[in-house]
CSV table of C-alpha atoms in Angstrom, one decimal:
chain,number,residue,atom,x,y,z
A,1,MET,CA,92.4,76.5,78.9
A,2,ILE,CA,89.7,75.9,81.6
A,3,PRO,CA,90.3,72.8,83.6
A,4,ALA,CA,87.3,70.5,83.4
A,5,ILE,CA,86.8,70.4,87.2
A,6,GLU,CA,86.1,74.2,87.2
A,7,LYS,CA,83.2,73.7,84.8
A,8,ALA,CA,81.7,70.8,86.8
A,9,SER,CA,78.7,71.2,89.0
A,10,ALA,CA,79.0,72.4,92.6
A,11,ILE,CA,78.2,68.8,93.8
A,12,GLU,CA,80.9,67.3,91.5
A,13,ILE,CA,83.5,69.8,92.7
A,14,LYS,CA,82.7,69.1,96.3
A,15,GLN,CA,82.9,65.3,95.8
A,16,PHE,CA,86.2,65.7,93.9
A,17,GLN,CA,87.6,67.8,96.8
A,18,GLU,CA,86.5,65.4,99.4
A,19,ALA,CA,88.4,62.6,97.7
A,20,LYS,CA,91.5,64.7,97.5
A,21,LEU,CA,91.1,65.7,101.2
A,22,LYS,CA,91.1,62.0,102.2
A,23,GLU,CA,94.3,61.5,100.2
A,24,LEU,CA,95.9,64.5,101.8
A,25,LEU,CA,95.0,63.4,105.4
A,26,ALA,CA,96.5,59.9,104.8
A,27,TYR,CA,99.7,61.6,103.4
A,28,LEU,CA,100.0,63.9,106.4
A,29,LYS,CA,99.5,61.1,108.9
A,30,GLU,CA,102.3,59.1,107.2
A,31,ARG,CA,104.7,61.8,106.2
A,32,SER,CA,104.3,65.0,108.2
A,33,PRO,CA,106.1,65.1,111.6
A,34,TYR,CA,104.0,68.0,112.7
A,35,TYR,CA,100.5,66.8,111.6
A,36,SER,CA,101.1,63.1,112.6
A,37,ALA,CA,102.1,64.3,116.1
A,38,LEU,CA,99.0,66.6,116.2
A,39,PHE,CA,96.6,63.8,115.1
A,40,GLN,CA,98.1,61.5,117.8
A,41,ARG,CA,98.1,64.2,120.6
A,42,GLU,CA,94.6,65.3,119.8
A,43,ASN,CA,93.3,61.8,119.3
A,44,ILE,CA,92.1,62.6,115.8
A,45,ALA,CA,90.9,59.7,113.6
A,46,VAL,CA,91.5,61.1,110.1
A,47,ASP,CA,89.6,58.1,108.7
A,48,LEU,CA,86.4,59.7,110.0
A,49,VAL,CA,87.0,62.9,108.1
A,50,ASN,CA,85.0,62.2,104.9
A,51,THR,CA,83.4,65.5,103.9
A,52,LEU,CA,84.4,69.2,103.6
A,53,GLU,CA,82.1,69.8,106.6
A,54,ASP,CA,84.2,67.4,108.6
A,55,LEU,CA,87.1,69.8,108.4
A,56,GLN,CA,85.5,71.4,111.5
A,57,LYS,CA,86.7,68.3,113.4
A,58,LEU,CA,90.3,69.3,112.7
A,59,PRO,CA,92.3,72.1,114.3
A,60,VAL,CA,93.5,75.1,112.3
A,61,THR,CA,97.1,75.9,111.5
A,62,THR,CA,98.4,79.3,112.3
A,63,LYS,CA,101.4,81.4,111.2
A,64,THR,CA,102.8,81.2,114.7
A,65,GLN,CA,102.8,77.4,114.5
A,66,LEU,CA,104.5,77.6,111.1
A,67,GLN,CA,107.2,79.9,112.5
A,68,GLU,CA,107.8,77.9,115.7
A,69,HIS,CA,107.8,74.4,114.0
A,70,ASN,CA,109.0,75.2,110.5
A,71,GLU,CA,111.1,72.1,110.1
A,72,SER,CA,108.4,69.7,111.3
A,73,PHE,CA,106.1,70.7,108.5
A,74,PHE,CA,108.5,69.2,105.9
A,75,CYS,CA,107.2,65.8,104.5
A,76,VAL,CA,110.2,64.9,102.4
A,77,PRO,CA,113.9,64.5,103.0
A,78,ARG,CA,116.1,67.6,102.2
A,79,HIS,CA,117.7,65.9,99.2
A,80,GLU,CA,114.3,66.0,97.4
A,81,ILE,CA,114.0,69.8,97.8
A,82,ILE,CA,114.7,71.5,94.5
A,83,ASP,CA,113.9,75.1,95.4
A,84,TYR,CA,113.7,77.1,98.7
A,85,ALA,CA,111.4,80.1,99.1
A,86,THR,CA,110.4,82.1,102.1
A,87,THR,CA,107.4,84.1,103.1
A,88,SER,CA,107.9,87.9,103.2
A,89,GLY,CA,107.7,88.1,107.0
A,90,THR,CA,105.1,90.8,106.9
A,91,LEU,CA,103.4,89.4,110.0
A,92,GLY,CA,106.5,88.0,111.8
A,93,SER,CA,109.5,85.9,111.1
A,94,PRO,CA,109.8,84.5,107.5
A,95,VAL,CA,108.9,80.9,107.1
A,96,THR,CA,111.0,78.6,104.8
A,97,PHE,CA,109.1,76.6,102.2
A,98,GLY,CA,110.8,73.8,100.2
A,99,LEU,CA,109.5,72.6,96.8
A,100,THR,CA,110.1,69.3,95.2
A,101,ASP,CA,110.3,68.8,91.4
A,102,SER,CA,106.6,67.8,91.6
A,103,ASP,CA,105.8,71.0,93.6
A,104,LEU,CA,107.4,73.2,90.9
A,105,GLU,CA,105.4,71.4,88.2
A,106,ARG,CA,102.2,72.1,90.3
A,107,LEU,CA,103.3,75.7,90.7
A,108,ALA,CA,103.7,76.0,86.9
A,109,TYR,CA,100.3,74.4,86.3
A,110,ASN,CA,98.7,76.9,88.7
A,111,GLU,CA,100.2,79.9,87.1
A,112,ALA,CA,99.5,78.6,83.5
A,113,ILE,CA,95.8,78.3,84.2
A,114,SER,CA,95.8,81.6,86.1
A,115,PHE,CA,97.4,83.5,83.3
A,116,ALA,CA,95.0,81.8,80.9
A,117,CYS,CA,92.1,82.9,83.1
A,118,ALA,CA,93.2,86.5,82.4
A,119,GLY,CA,93.4,85.9,78.7
A,120,VAL,CA,97.1,85.3,78.2
A,121,GLN,CA,97.6,82.8,75.4
A,122,LYS,CA,100.4,80.7,73.8
A,123,GLY,CA,102.6,83.0,71.8
A,124,ASP,CA,101.8,86.2,73.8
A,125,VAL,CA,104.8,88.1,75.2
A,126,VAL,CA,104.6,89.0,78.9
A,127,GLN,CA,106.9,91.4,80.8
A,128,LEU,CA,107.7,90.5,84.4
A,129,MET,CA,108.2,93.5,86.6
A,130,THR,CA,108.8,91.5,89.8
A,131,THR,CA,111.9,90.0,91.3
A,132,MET,CA,112.8,86.3,90.7
A,133,ASP,CA,115.6,86.3,93.3
A,134,ARG,CA,115.7,86.8,97.1
A,135,ARG,CA,113.8,83.6,97.8
A,136,PHE,CA,110.6,85.1,96.2
A,137,MET,CA,108.2,82.3,95.1
A,138,ALA,CA,105.9,84.5,93.0
A,139,GLY,CA,108.5,85.6,90.4
A,140,LEU,CA,109.6,82.1,89.9
A,141,ALA,CA,106.0,80.9,89.7
A,142,TYR,CA,105.2,83.5,87.0
A,143,PHE,CA,108.1,82.4,84.9
A,144,LEU,CA,107.3,78.7,85.2
A,145,GLY,CA,103.6,79.3,84.4
A,146,LEU,CA,104.2,81.4,81.3
A,147,ARG,CA,106.8,78.9,80.1
A,148,LYS,CA,104.2,76.1,80.5
A,149,LEU,CA,101.6,78.1,78.8
A,150,GLY,CA,103.9,78.7,75.8
A,151,ALA,CA,104.2,82.5,76.3
A,152,GLY,CA,107.3,84.6,75.8
A,153,VAL,CA,108.8,86.1,78.9
A,154,ILE,CA,110.8,89.4,79.4
A,155,ARG,CA,112.4,89.2,82.9
A,156,VAL,CA,113.0,92.9,83.7
A,157,GLY,CA,112.5,92.8,87.4
A,158,ALA,CA,111.1,95.5,89.7
A,159,GLY,CA,111.3,99.3,89.3
A,160,ILE,CA,113.4,101.5,86.9
A,161,PRO,CA,110.8,103.0,84.5
A,162,GLU,CA,113.4,103.7,81.9
A,163,LEU,CA,114.4,100.1,81.6
A,164,GLN,CA,110.8,99.0,81.6
A,165,TRP,CA,109.9,101.3,78.7
A,166,ASP,CA,113.1,100.2,76.8
A,167,SER,CA,111.8,96.6,77.0
A,168,ILE,CA,108.2,97.5,76.1
A,169,VAL,CA,109.3,99.5,73.0
A,170,LYS,CA,111.8,96.9,72.0
A,171,TYR,CA,110.0,93.6,72.6
A,172,LYS,CA,106.3,94.7,72.3
A,173,PRO,CA,104.8,92.6,75.2
A,174,LYS,CA,101.1,92.2,75.3
A,175,TYR,CA,100.8,91.9,79.0
A,176,LEU,CA,102.7,93.2,82.1
A,177,VAL,CA,102.9,91.7,85.6
A,178,THR,CA,103.5,94.4,88.3
A,179,VAL,CA,102.3,96.2,91.3
A,180,PRO,CA,99.5,98.5,90.0
A,181,SER,CA,100.7,101.8,91.6
A,182,PHE,CA,104.0,101.4,89.6
A,183,LEU,CA,101.9,101.9,86.5
A,184,LEU,CA,101.4,105.5,87.6
A,185,LYS,CA,105.2,105.9,87.6
A,186,LEU,CA,105.4,104.3,84.1
A,187,ILE,CA,102.7,106.8,82.8
A,188,GLU,CA,104.5,109.7,84.4
A,189,TYR,CA,107.9,108.7,82.8
A,190,ALA,CA,106.2,108.2,79.4
A,191,GLU,CA,104.6,111.6,79.5
A,192,GLN,CA,107.9,113.3,80.5
A,193,HIS,CA,109.8,111.5,77.7
A,194,GLY,CA,107.3,111.7,74.9
A,195,ILE,CA,106.5,107.9,74.8
A,196,ASP,CA,103.1,107.1,73.2
A,197,TYR,CA,102.1,104.7,75.9
A,198,LYS,CA,98.5,104.5,74.8
A,199,ASN,CA,99.7,102.9,71.6
A,200,SER,CA,102.4,100.7,73.1
A,201,GLY,CA,100.5,97.5,72.4
A,202,ILE,CA,99.9,96.6,76.0
A,203,LYS,CA,96.5,95.0,76.3
A,204,GLY,CA,96.4,93.9,80.0
A,205,VAL,CA,98.3,94.0,83.3
A,206,LEU,CA,98.2,91.3,85.9
A,207,CYS,CA,98.4,93.2,89.2
A,208,ILE,CA,99.8,92.0,92.5
A,209,GLY,CA,100.1,93.4,96.0
A,210,GLU,CA,97.4,96.1,95.9
A,211,SER,CA,93.6,96.1,95.6
A,212,LEU,CA,92.0,96.9,92.3
A,213,ARG,CA,88.3,96.5,93.3
A,214,ASN,CA,86.1,97.5,96.2
A,215,GLN,CA,83.9,94.9,97.9
A,216,ASP,CA,81.2,95.4,95.3
A,217,PHE,CA,83.8,94.9,92.5
A,218,SER,CA,83.7,98.6,91.4
A,219,PRO,CA,87.1,100.0,90.6
A,220,THR,CA,89.2,101.5,93.4
A,221,VAL,CA,90.5,105.1,93.2
A,222,LEU,CA,93.9,103.6,92.1
A,223,THR,CA,92.3,101.6,89.3
A,224,LYS,CA,90.4,104.7,88.0
A,225,ARG,CA,93.5,106.8,88.1
A,226,ILE,CA,95.4,104.3,86.0
A,227,THR,CA,92.7,103.5,83.4
A,228,ASP,CA,91.6,107.1,83.0
A,229,LYS,CA,95.0,107.8,81.5
A,230,TRP,CA,95.9,104.4,80.1
A,231,PRO,CA,92.9,102.3,78.9
A,232,VAL,CA,94.4,98.8,79.6
A,233,GLN,CA,92.7,95.9,81.3
A,234,LEU,CA,93.8,95.5,84.9
A,235,PHE,CA,93.5,91.9,86.3
A,236,SER,CA,93.7,91.3,90.1
A,237,THR,CA,95.6,88.2,91.2
A,238,TYR,CA,95.8,87.1,94.9
A,239,ALA,CA,98.2,84.5,96.2
A,240,SER,CA,100.7,83.7,98.9
A,241,THR,CA,103.7,81.5,99.4
A,242,GLU,CA,101.8,79.3,101.9
A,243,MET,CA,99.1,78.6,99.3
A,244,SER,CA,101.3,77.9,96.3
A,245,THR,CA,98.1,78.8,94.5
A,246,ALA,CA,96.7,81.9,92.8
A,247,PHE,CA,93.2,83.4,92.6
A,248,THR,CA,93.1,85.4,89.3
A,249,GLU,CA,90.3,87.5,87.8
A,250,CYS,CA,88.8,86.7,84.4
A,251,GLU,CA,87.6,89.2,81.9
A,252,TYR,CA,84.4,89.8,84.0
A,253,PHE,CA,86.3,91.1,87.0
A,254,GLN,CA,84.1,89.5,89.6
A,255,GLY,CA,86.7,88.0,91.9
A,256,GLY,CA,89.7,85.6,91.8
A,257,HIS,CA,88.8,82.2,90.4
A,258,HIS,CA,89.3,79.2,92.7
A,259,HIS,CA,91.2,76.1,91.3
A,260,PRO,CA,89.5,73.1,93.1
A,261,GLU,CA,92.2,70.7,92.2
A,262,LEU,CA,94.8,72.8,94.0
A,263,ILE,CA,93.2,74.1,97.2
A,264,ILE,CA,90.3,73.9,99.6
A,265,THR,CA,89.0,77.2,100.9
A,266,GLU,CA,87.1,78.1,104.0
A,267,VAL,CA,86.1,81.5,105.5
A,268,LEU,CA,86.1,81.5,109.3
A,269,ASP,CA,85.0,83.8,112.0
A,270,ASP,CA,87.0,84.7,115.2
A,271,ASN,CA,85.9,81.4,116.7
A,272,ASN,CA,87.1,79.3,113.7
A,273,ASN,CA,83.5,78.6,112.7
A,274,PRO,CA,82.4,79.1,109.0
A,275,VAL,CA,80.8,82.5,108.4
A,276,VAL,CA,77.3,82.8,107.0
A,277,GLU,CA,77.3,82.7,103.2
A,278,GLY,CA,77.9,86.2,101.9
A,279,GLU,CA,79.8,87.4,105.0
A,280,SER,CA,83.5,88.2,105.3
A,281,GLY,CA,85.9,86.3,107.4
A,282,GLU,CA,89.5,84.9,107.5
A,283,LEU,CA,90.5,82.9,104.5
A,284,THR,CA,91.6,79.5,105.6
A,285,ILE,CA,93.2,77.1,103.1
A,286,THR,CA,94.1,73.4,102.7
A,287,THR,CA,96.6,72.8,99.9
A,288,LEU,CA,96.1,69.8,97.6
A,289,GLY,CA,98.8,68.1,95.6
A,290,VAL,CA,101.8,69.6,97.5
A,291,GLU,CA,104.6,67.2,98.3
A,292,ALA,CA,107.1,69.0,100.4
A,293,MET,CA,105.1,71.2,102.7
A,294,PRO,CA,101.3,70.7,102.5
A,295,LEU,CA,99.2,72.7,104.9
A,296,LEU,CA,95.9,71.7,106.6
A,297,ARG,CA,93.4,74.5,107.5
A,298,PHE,CA,96.0,77.2,107.4
A,299,LYS,CA,94.7,80.6,108.5
A,300,THR,CA,96.0,83.2,106.0
A,301,GLY,CA,95.2,86.3,108.1
A,302,ASP,CA,93.4,87.8,105.1
A,303,ILE,CA,89.8,88.9,105.4
A,304,VAL,CA,87.7,88.1,102.3
A,305,GLN,CA,84.3,87.1,101.1
A,306,LEU,CA,83.5,84.1,98.9
A,307,HIS,CA,81.2,84.3,95.9
A,308,THR,CA,79.6,81.0,94.8
A,309,GLU,CA,77.3,82.0,91.9
A,310,SER,CA,78.5,80.9,88.5
A,311,CYS,CA,80.6,83.2,86.5
A,312,PRO,CA,79.7,84.3,82.9
A,313,CYS,CA,83.1,83.0,81.8
A,314,GLY,CA,81.8,79.4,82.2
A,315,LYS,CA,83.5,78.4,85.5
A,316,ASN,CA,81.4,77.1,88.3
A,317,SER,CA,84.1,77.1,91.0
A,318,LEU,CA,83.8,79.8,93.7
A,319,ARG,CA,85.6,83.1,93.6
A,320,VAL,CA,87.5,85.1,96.2
A,321,GLY,CA,86.5,88.7,96.5
A,322,PRO,CA,88.9,91.6,97.1
A,323,VAL,CA,90.9,91.3,100.3
A,324,LEU,CA,89.4,93.7,102.8
A,325,GLY,CA,92.6,93.7,104.9
A,326,ARG,CA,94.8,91.5,107.1
A,327,LYS,CA,93.3,90.5,110.4
A,328,GLN,CA,96.4,91.5,112.3
A,329,HIS,CA,96.4,94.9,110.5
A,330,MET,CA,93.0,95.8,111.7
A,331,ILE,CA,93.0,99.3,113.3
A,332,LYS,CA,90.5,100.6,115.9
A,333,TYR,CA,90.7,104.4,115.6
A,334,LYS,CA,88.3,106.8,117.4
A,335,GLY,CA,85.6,104.1,117.4
A,336,THR,CA,86.0,103.2,113.7
A,337,THR,CA,87.4,99.9,112.3
A,338,LEU,CA,89.9,100.5,109.5
A,339,TYR,CA,92.2,98.4,107.3
A,340,PRO,CA,95.3,99.8,105.5
A,341,PRO,CA,94.1,99.1,101.9
A,342,ALA,CA,91.2,101.6,102.3
A,343,MET,CA,93.7,104.3,103.5
A,344,HIS,CA,96.2,103.5,100.7
A,345,ASP,CA,93.5,103.9,98.1
A,346,LEU,CA,92.3,107.2,99.5
A,347,LEU,CA,95.9,108.6,99.3
A,348,THR,CA,96.1,107.5,95.7
A,349,TYR,CA,93.3,110.0,94.9
A,350,PHE,CA,95.8,112.9,95.4
A,351,GLU,CA,98.3,113.4,92.6
A,352,GLY,CA,100.3,115.7,94.9
A,353,VAL,CA,101.0,112.6,97.1
A,354,LYS,CA,104.1,111.1,95.5
A,355,SER,CA,104.6,108.4,98.1
A,356,HIS,CA,103.4,107.6,101.6
A,357,VAL,CA,103.9,105.3,104.6
A,358,ILE,CA,101.2,104.5,107.2
A,359,GLU,CA,102.5,104.0,110.7
A,360,ILE,CA,100.4,102.5,113.5
A,361,SER,CA,101.4,102.8,117.2
A,362,THR,CA,99.9,102.5,120.6
A,363,ASN,CA,99.3,105.8,122.5
A,364,GLU,CA,99.5,106.5,126.2
A,365,LEU,CA,95.9,105.4,126.6
A,366,GLY,CA,96.6,102.0,125.1
A,367,THR,CA,94.6,102.7,121.9
A,368,ASP,CA,95.7,102.7,118.2
A,369,GLU,CA,97.3,105.9,116.8
A,370,ILE,CA,97.7,106.5,113.1
A,371,LEU,CA,100.5,108.6,111.5
A,372,ILE,CA,100.7,109.0,107.8
A,373,LYS,CA,104.0,110.2,106.4
A,374,ILE,CA,103.7,111.8,102.9
A,375,ALA,CA,106.3,112.9,100.4
A,376,SER,CA,105.1,115.6,98.0
A,377,ASP,CA,106.6,117.9,95.4
A,378,ASN,CA,104.4,120.7,96.7
A,379,PRO,CA,103.6,120.2,100.4
A,380,SER,CA,101.2,122.8,101.6
A,381,GLU,CA,98.6,123.4,104.3
A,382,ASP,CA,95.9,123.3,101.6
A,383,LEU,CA,96.9,119.8,100.5
A,384,LEU,CA,97.0,118.7,104.1
A,385,ASN,CA,93.5,119.9,104.7
A,386,GLN,CA,92.2,118.4,101.5
A,387,ILE,CA,93.6,115.0,102.5
A,388,LYS,CA,92.1,115.2,106.0
A,389,ASP,CA,88.7,116.3,104.6
A,390,HIS,CA,88.7,113.4,102.2
A,391,PHE,CA,89.5,111.0,105.0
A,392,ARG,CA,86.6,112.4,107.1
A,393,ALA,CA,84.2,112.1,104.1
A,394,LYS,CA,85.1,108.5,103.2
A,395,LEU,CA,86.3,106.9,106.5
A,396,ARG,CA,84.6,109.2,109.1
A,397,VAL,CA,88.0,109.9,110.8
A,398,SER,CA,91.1,111.9,110.0
A,399,PRO,CA,94.5,110.6,111.2
A,400,LYS,CA,97.6,112.6,111.9
A,401,ILE,CA,99.5,113.5,108.7
A,402,GLU,CA,103.0,115.0,108.2
A,403,PHE,CA,105.1,115.8,105.2
A,404,ILE,CA,108.6,114.4,105.0
A,405,ALA,CA,111.4,114.5,102.4
A,406,GLN,CA,111.3,112.0,99.5
A,407,ASP,CA,114.8,110.6,100.3
A,408,ILE,CA,113.7,109.9,103.9
A,409,ILE,CA,110.5,108.2,103.0
A,410,ASN,CA,112.4,106.1,100.4
A,411,LYS,CA,114.5,104.6,103.1
A,412,LEU,CA,111.3,103.4,104.8
A,413,ILE,CA,109.6,102.1,101.7
A,414,PHE,CA,112.6,100.4,100.1
A,415,ALA,CA,114.2,98.7,103.1
A,416,PRO,CA,117.3,96.7,102.1
A,417,MET,CA,116.1,93.3,103.4
A,418,SER,CA,112.5,93.6,102.0
A,419,ARG,CA,111.4,92.1,98.7
A,420,LYS,CA,108.4,94.4,98.5
A,421,PRO,CA,107.9,98.2,99.0
A,422,ILE,CA,106.9,98.8,102.7
A,423,THR,CA,104.0,101.2,103.0
A,424,PHE,CA,102.5,100.0,106.3
A,425,ILE,CA,104.5,99.9,109.6
A,426,ASP,CA,102.9,98.4,112.7
A,427,LYS,CA,104.6,99.6,115.9
A,428,ARG,CA,101.8,98.6,118.2
A,429,THR,CA,102.8,96.9,121.5
């Protein structure tokens, strides 16, 4: 189920996207209160934007603008909105997104081709270990995509290893959709209760929320810890509410595949200029085919690298490499630049670390301070020193670390109003 445009030449893909871009700009000028006012205020002639390179003539859209002018981004009347979703609010106030019937169909198409990219086929059974409620777009998208693909769906929701294994044993799913670190809890539960998880019939897992690959596509510590015990295929998938589009790995695990018919991608530096090919920068997207709330040059906040060489799977569209981190989460610590994903992965190396939270604050000198709170069944000075030595070896610095009780750390991780586990808290002023 590879869309023809993804197998087209780079020139054909570019020409296709440029035609779609012109359609989008005309739509925004006519229907978007925010963008039509912007074009008029900045004296922007959208008719002169004809190529992808011409995107540089247009201003970017930021999360702050979305938060401050949320209503003005809607291009359709409220009675045409079929579903409401919100962003998670990780980097500020949540933003409301409305979806029309056409937008839901586009979302289903996106997930159908994304699941197919990872090998899911019609008739396969897939267990969803993510929430579908609490205005969470992803859970709904997975369900719609699998339904469009013709796959069976088991909607279990997040957490509860006992219930997950009950469904796996009973319904024999071939694929799972979950946060990868939860797989360690599934393995632990299976080992404690005599479940033969290696012969459970699970072939692959589509993983969200945590990185599976390093920048060179080698497996992270988390990936190795999972697959050393449970030899399943782990597929990385990257998406956001704002994009309404997913970048999912194929069986070659060389980055998330881009769908040219759904989204235009740029990678920009701090001055909003395109980075040199092969360099990392902030992923900036323009959505195609969205009715209710299309976005033009939206800066996602995620630092990534694009890969343009053809993939052995037959697709010629570009691929998005592993997310290095979020721009606003960048930490300057003792002269070293750090991102939370690298620290999360290092902590996964230690089986004695049951759960953790990374807190960033500003010290009396006005610089970044890191405190890692850890829950462990066997806290000890030896474990503490091992962790600090590992940090020094891999990241050149060692942050402050303290042990706290599991019930206390659970209150931080599983905040009542959050849809996702919270493992990073930014308290910087």
